[in-house]
PDB file of C-alpha atoms in Angstrom:
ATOM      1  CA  UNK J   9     120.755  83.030  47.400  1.00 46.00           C
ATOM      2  CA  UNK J  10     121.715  84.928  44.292  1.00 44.00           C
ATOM      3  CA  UNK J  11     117.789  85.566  43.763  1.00 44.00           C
ATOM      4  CA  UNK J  12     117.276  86.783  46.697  1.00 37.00           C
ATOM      5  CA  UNK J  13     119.884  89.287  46.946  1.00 39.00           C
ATOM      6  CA  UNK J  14     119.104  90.504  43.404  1.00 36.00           C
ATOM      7  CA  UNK J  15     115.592  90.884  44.527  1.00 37.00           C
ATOM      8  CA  UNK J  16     116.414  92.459  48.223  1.00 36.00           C
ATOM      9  CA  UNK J  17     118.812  94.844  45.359  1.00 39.00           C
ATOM     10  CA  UNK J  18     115.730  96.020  43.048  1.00 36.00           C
ATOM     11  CA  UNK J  19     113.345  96.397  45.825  1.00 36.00           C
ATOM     12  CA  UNK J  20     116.257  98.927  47.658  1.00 36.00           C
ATOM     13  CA  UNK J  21     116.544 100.520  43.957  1.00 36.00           C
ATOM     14  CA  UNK J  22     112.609 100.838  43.474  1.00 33.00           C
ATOM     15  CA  UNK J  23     112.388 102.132  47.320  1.00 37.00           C
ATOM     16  CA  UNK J  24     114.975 104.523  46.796  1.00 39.00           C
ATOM     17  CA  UNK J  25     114.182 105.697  43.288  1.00 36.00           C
ATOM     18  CA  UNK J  26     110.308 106.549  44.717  1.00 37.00           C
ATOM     19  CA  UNK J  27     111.915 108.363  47.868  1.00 35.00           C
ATOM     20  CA  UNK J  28     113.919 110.241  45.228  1.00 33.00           C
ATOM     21  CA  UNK J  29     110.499 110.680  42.639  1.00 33.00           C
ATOM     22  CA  UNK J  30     108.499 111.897  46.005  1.00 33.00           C
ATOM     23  CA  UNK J  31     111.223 114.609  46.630  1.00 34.00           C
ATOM     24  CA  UNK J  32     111.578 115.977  43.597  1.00 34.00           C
ATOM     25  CA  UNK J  33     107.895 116.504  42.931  1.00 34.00           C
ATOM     26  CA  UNK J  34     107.600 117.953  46.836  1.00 37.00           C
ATOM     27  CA  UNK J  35     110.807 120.324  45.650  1.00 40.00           C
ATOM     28  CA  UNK J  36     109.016 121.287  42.313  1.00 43.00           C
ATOM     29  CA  UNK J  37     106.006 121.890  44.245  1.00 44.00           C
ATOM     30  CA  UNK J  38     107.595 124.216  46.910  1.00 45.00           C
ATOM     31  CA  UNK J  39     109.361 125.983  43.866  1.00 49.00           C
ATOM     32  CA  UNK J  40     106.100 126.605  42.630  1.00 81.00           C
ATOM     33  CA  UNK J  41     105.464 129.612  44.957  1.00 93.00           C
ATOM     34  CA  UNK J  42     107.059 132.567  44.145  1.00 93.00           C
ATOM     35  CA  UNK J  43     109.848 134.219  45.786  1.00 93.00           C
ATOM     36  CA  UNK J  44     107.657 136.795  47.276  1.00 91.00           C
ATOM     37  CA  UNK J  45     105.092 134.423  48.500  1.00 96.00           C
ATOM     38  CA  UNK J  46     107.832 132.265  50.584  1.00 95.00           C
ATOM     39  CA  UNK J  47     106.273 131.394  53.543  1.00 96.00           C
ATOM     40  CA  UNK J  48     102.428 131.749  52.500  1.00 97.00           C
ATOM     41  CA  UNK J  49     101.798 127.931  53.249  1.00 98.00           C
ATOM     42  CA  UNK J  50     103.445 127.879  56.281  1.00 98.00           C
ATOM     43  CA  UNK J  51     101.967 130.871  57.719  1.00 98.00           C
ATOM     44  CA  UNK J  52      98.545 129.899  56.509  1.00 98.00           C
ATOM     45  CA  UNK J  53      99.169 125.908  57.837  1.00 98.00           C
ATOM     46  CA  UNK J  54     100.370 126.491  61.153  1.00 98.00           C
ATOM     47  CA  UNK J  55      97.065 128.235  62.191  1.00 98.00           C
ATOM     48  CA  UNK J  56      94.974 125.271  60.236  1.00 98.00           C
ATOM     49  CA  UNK J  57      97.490 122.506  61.915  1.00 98.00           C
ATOM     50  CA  UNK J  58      96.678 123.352  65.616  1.00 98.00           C
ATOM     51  CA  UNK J  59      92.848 123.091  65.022  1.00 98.00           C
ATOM     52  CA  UNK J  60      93.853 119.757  63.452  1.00 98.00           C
ATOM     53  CA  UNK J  61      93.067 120.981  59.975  1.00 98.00           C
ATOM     54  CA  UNK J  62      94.655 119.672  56.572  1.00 98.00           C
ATOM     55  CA  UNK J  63      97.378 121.609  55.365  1.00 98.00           C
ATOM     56  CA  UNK J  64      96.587 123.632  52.383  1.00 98.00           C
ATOM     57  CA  UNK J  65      98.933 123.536  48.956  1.00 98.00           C
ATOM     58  CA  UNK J  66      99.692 126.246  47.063  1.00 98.00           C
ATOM     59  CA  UNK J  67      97.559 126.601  43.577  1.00 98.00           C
ATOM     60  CA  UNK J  68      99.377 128.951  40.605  1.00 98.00           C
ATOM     61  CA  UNK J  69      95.657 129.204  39.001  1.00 97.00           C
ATOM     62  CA  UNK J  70      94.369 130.899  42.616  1.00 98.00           C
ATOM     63  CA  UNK J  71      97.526 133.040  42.414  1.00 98.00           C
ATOM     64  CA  UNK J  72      96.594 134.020  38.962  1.00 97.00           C
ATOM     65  CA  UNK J  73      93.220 134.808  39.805  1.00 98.00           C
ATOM     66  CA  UNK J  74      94.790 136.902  42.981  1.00 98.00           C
ATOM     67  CA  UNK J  75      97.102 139.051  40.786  1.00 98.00           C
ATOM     68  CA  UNK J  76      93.945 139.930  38.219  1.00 98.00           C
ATOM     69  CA  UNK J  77      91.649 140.956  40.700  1.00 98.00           C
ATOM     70  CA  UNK J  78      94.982 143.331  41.943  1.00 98.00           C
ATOM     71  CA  UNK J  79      95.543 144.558  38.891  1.00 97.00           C
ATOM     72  CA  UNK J  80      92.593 145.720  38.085  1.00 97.00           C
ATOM     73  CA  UNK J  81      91.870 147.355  41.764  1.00 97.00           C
ATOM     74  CA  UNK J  82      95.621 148.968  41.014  1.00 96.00           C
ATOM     75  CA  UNK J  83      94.353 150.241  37.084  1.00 96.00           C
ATOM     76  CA  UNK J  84      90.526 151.200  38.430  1.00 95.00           C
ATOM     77  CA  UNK J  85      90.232 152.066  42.042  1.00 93.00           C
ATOM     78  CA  UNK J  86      94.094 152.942  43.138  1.00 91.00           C
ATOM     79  CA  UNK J  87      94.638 149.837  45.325  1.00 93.00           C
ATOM     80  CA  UNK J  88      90.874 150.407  46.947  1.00 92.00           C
ATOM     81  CA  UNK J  89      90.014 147.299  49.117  1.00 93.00           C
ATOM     82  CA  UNK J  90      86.755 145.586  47.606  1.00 95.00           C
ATOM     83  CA  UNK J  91      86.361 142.263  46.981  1.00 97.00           C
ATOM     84  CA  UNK J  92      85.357 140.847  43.943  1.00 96.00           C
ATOM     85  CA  UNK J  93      81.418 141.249  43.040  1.00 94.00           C
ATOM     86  CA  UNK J  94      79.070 138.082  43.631  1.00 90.00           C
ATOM     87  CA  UNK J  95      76.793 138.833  40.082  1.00 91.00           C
ATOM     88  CA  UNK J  96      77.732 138.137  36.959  1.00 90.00           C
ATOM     89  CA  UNK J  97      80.883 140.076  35.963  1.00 88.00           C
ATOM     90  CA  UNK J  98      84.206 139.473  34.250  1.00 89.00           C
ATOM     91  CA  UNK J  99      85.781 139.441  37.553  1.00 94.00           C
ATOM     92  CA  UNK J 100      83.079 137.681  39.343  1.00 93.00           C
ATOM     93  CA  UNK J 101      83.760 135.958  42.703  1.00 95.00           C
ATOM     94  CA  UNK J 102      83.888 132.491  41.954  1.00 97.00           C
ATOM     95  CA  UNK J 103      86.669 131.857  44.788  1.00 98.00           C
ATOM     96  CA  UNK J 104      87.000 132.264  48.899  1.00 98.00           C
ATOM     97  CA  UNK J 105      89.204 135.598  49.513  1.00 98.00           C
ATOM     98  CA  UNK J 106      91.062 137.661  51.880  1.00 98.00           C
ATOM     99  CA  UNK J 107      92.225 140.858  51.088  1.00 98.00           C
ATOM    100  CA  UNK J 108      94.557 143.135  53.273  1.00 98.00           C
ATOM    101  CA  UNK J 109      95.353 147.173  51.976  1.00 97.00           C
ATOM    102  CA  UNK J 110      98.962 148.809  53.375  1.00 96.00           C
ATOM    103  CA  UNK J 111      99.022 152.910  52.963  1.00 95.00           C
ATOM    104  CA  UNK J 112     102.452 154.574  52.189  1.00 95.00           C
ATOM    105  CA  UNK J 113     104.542 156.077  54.976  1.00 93.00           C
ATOM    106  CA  UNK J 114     104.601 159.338  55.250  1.00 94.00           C
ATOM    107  CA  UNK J 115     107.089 161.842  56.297  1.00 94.00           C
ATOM    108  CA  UNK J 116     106.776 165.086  57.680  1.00 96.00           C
ATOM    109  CA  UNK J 117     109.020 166.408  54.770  1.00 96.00           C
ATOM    110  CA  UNK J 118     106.386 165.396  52.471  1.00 93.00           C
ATOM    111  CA  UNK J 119     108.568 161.906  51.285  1.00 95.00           C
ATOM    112  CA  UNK J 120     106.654 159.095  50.493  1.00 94.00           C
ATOM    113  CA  UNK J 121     108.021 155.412  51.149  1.00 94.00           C
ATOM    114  CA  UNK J 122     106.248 152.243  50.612  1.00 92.00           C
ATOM    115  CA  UNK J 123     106.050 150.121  53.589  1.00 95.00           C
ATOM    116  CA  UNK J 124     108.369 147.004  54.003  1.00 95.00           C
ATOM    117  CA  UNK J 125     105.192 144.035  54.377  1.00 96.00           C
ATOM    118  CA  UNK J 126     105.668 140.475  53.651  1.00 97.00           C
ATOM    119  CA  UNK J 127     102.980 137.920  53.067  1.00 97.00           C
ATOM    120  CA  UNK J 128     103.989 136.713  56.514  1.00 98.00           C
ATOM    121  CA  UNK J 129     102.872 139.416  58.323  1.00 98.00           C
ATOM    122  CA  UNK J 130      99.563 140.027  56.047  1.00 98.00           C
ATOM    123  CA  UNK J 131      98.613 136.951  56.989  1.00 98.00           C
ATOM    124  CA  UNK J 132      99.580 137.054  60.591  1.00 98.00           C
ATOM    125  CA  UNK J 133      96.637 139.922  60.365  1.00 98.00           C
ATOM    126  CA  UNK J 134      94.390 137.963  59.663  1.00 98.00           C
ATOM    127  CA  UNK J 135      95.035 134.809  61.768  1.00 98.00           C
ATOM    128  CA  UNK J 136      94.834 137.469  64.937  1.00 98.00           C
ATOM    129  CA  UNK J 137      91.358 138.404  64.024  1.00 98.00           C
ATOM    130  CA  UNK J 138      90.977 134.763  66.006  1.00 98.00           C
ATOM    131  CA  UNK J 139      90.883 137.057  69.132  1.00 98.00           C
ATOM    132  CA  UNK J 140      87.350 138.296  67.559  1.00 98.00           C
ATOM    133  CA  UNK J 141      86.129 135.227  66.532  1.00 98.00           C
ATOM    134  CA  UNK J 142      83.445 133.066  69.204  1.00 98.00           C
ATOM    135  CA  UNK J 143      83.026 129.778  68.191  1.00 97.00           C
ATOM    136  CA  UNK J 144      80.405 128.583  70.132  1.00 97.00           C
ATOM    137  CA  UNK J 145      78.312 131.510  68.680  1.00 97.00           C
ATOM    138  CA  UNK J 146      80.057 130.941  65.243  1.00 97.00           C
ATOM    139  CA  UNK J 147      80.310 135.264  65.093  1.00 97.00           C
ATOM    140  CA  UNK J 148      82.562 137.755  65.071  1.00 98.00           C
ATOM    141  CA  UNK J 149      82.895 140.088  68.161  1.00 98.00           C
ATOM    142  CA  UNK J 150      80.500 143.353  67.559  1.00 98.00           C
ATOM    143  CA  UNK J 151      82.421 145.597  65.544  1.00 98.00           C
ATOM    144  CA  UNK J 152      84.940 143.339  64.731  1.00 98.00           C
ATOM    145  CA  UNK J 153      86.198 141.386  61.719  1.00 97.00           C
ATOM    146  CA  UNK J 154      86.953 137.694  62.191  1.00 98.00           C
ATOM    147  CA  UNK J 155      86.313 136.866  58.510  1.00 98.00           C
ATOM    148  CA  UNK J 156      89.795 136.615  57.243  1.00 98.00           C
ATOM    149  CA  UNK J 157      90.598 133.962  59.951  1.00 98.00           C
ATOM    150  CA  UNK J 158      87.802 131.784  59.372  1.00 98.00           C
ATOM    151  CA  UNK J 159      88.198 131.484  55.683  1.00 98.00           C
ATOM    152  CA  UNK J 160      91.848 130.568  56.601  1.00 98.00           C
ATOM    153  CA  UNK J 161      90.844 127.959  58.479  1.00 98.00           C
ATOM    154  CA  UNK J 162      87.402 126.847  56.436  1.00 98.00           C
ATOM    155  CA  UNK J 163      87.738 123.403  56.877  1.00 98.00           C
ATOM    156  CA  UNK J 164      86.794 121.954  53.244  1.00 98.00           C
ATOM    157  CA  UNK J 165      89.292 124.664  51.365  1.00 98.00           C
ATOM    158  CA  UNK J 166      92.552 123.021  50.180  1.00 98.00           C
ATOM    159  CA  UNK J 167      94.359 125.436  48.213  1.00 98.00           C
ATOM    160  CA  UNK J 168      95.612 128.993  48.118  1.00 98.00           C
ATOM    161  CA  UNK J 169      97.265 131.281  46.185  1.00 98.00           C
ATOM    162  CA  UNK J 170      97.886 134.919  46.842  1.00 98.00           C
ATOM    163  CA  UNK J 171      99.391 137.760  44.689  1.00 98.00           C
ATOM    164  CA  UNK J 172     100.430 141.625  45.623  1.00 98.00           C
ATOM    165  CA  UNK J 173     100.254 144.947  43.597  1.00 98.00           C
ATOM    166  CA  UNK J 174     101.932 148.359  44.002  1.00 97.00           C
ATOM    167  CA  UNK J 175      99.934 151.763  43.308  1.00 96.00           C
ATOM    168  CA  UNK J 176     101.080 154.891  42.174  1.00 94.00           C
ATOM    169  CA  UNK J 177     100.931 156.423  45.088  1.00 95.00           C
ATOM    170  CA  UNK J 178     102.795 153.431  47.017  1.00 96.00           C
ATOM    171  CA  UNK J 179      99.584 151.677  48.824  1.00 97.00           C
ATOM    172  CA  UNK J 180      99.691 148.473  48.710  1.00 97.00           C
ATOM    173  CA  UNK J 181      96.952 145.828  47.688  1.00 98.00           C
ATOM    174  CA  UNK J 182      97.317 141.624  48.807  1.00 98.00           C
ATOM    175  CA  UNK J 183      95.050 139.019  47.693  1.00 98.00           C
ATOM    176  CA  UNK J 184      94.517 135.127  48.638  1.00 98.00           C
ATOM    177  CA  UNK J 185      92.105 133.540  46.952  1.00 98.00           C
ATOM    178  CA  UNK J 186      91.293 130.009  48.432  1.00 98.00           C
ATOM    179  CA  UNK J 187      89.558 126.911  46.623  1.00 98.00           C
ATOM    180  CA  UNK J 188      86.847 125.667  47.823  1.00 98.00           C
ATOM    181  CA  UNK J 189      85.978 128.579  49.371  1.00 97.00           C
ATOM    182  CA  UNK J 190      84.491 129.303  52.889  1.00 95.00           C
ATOM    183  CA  UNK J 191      82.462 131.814  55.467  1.00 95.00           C
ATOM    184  CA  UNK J 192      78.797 130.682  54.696  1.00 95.00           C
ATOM    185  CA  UNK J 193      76.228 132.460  56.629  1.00 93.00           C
ATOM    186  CA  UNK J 194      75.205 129.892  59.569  1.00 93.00           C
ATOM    187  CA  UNK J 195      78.252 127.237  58.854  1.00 97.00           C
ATOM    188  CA  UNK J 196      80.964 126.970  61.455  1.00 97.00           C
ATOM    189  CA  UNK J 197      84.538 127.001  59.573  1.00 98.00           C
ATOM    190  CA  UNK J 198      85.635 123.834  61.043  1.00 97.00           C
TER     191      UNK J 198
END
């Protein structure tokens, strides 16, 4: 009886020591993403979740990536939207991406503010372009952008990280980068 109440006592402290192992590493993991990117997954796995899609995670490498493609469109090109270039360059597109550009307000008094955007509501942007998206015909409605949505929900990606720069004159630049990436010509995302 002793044995087995010993046992029944290390498999409760093994159970309970994995539940606790499990949590920490799913804490560490949400800690990973930085303050300003709260949010990002969920935003990003509700629209995957209701097509039945796996959730993505969030990758610190992607993010990385994200914040030096920003940088240098905030040093170069003043926040200008362009993706990264598909030949061979330092900052060669090796990764899925969305990018979204916010302009300063302006006031008639000649102030300039920068707009209050979270990575919510960047990415809420691009989930709506599913309004322009046809499936059957796997294409975007003419002279319309569904691209951002389908690479969020590109079936085979599984990670995403996204960073955010500032310009001088208070634009805004966000970038997700997304690994594997997604939207080839002639494949459905999911």
């Amino acid at each position: 009886m002793h044995k087995l109440i010993f046992l029944l006592s290390l498999l409760l402290l093994f159970s309970c020591s994995s539940t606790t192992t499990k949590q920490t590493i799913n804490n560490r993991f949400v800690r990973a993403v930085p303050t300003a990117f709260q949010g990002t997954l969920n935003a990003h796995n509700t629209v995957r979740i209701a097509l039945g899609l796996k959730p993505l995670r969030w990758s610190s490498k992607l993010a990385l990536y994200a914040q030096q493609w920003a940088n240098h469109q905030a040093k170069t090109q003043n926040c200008f939207m362009q993706h990264r270039p598909h030949y061979e360059s330092p900052f060669r597109q090796i990764y899925g991406e969305n990018l979204f550009w916010a302009s300063p307000k302006r006031w008639s008094d000649g102030k300039v503010e920068l707009q209050q955007i979270n990575i919510r509501e960047v990415i809420k942007a691009w989930a709506d372009e599913v309004d322009d998206y046809n499936y059957n015909t796997n294409s975007c409605r003419t002279g319309e952008q569904c691209g951002h949505y389908t690479q969020i929900v590109w079936r085979e990606s599984e990670a995403v990280g996204c960073a955010k720069v500032v310009c001088a004159d208070k634009s805004q630049l966000w970038v997700c980068n997304y690994d594997p990436p997604g939207n080839y010509i002639g494949e459905r995302p999911y």
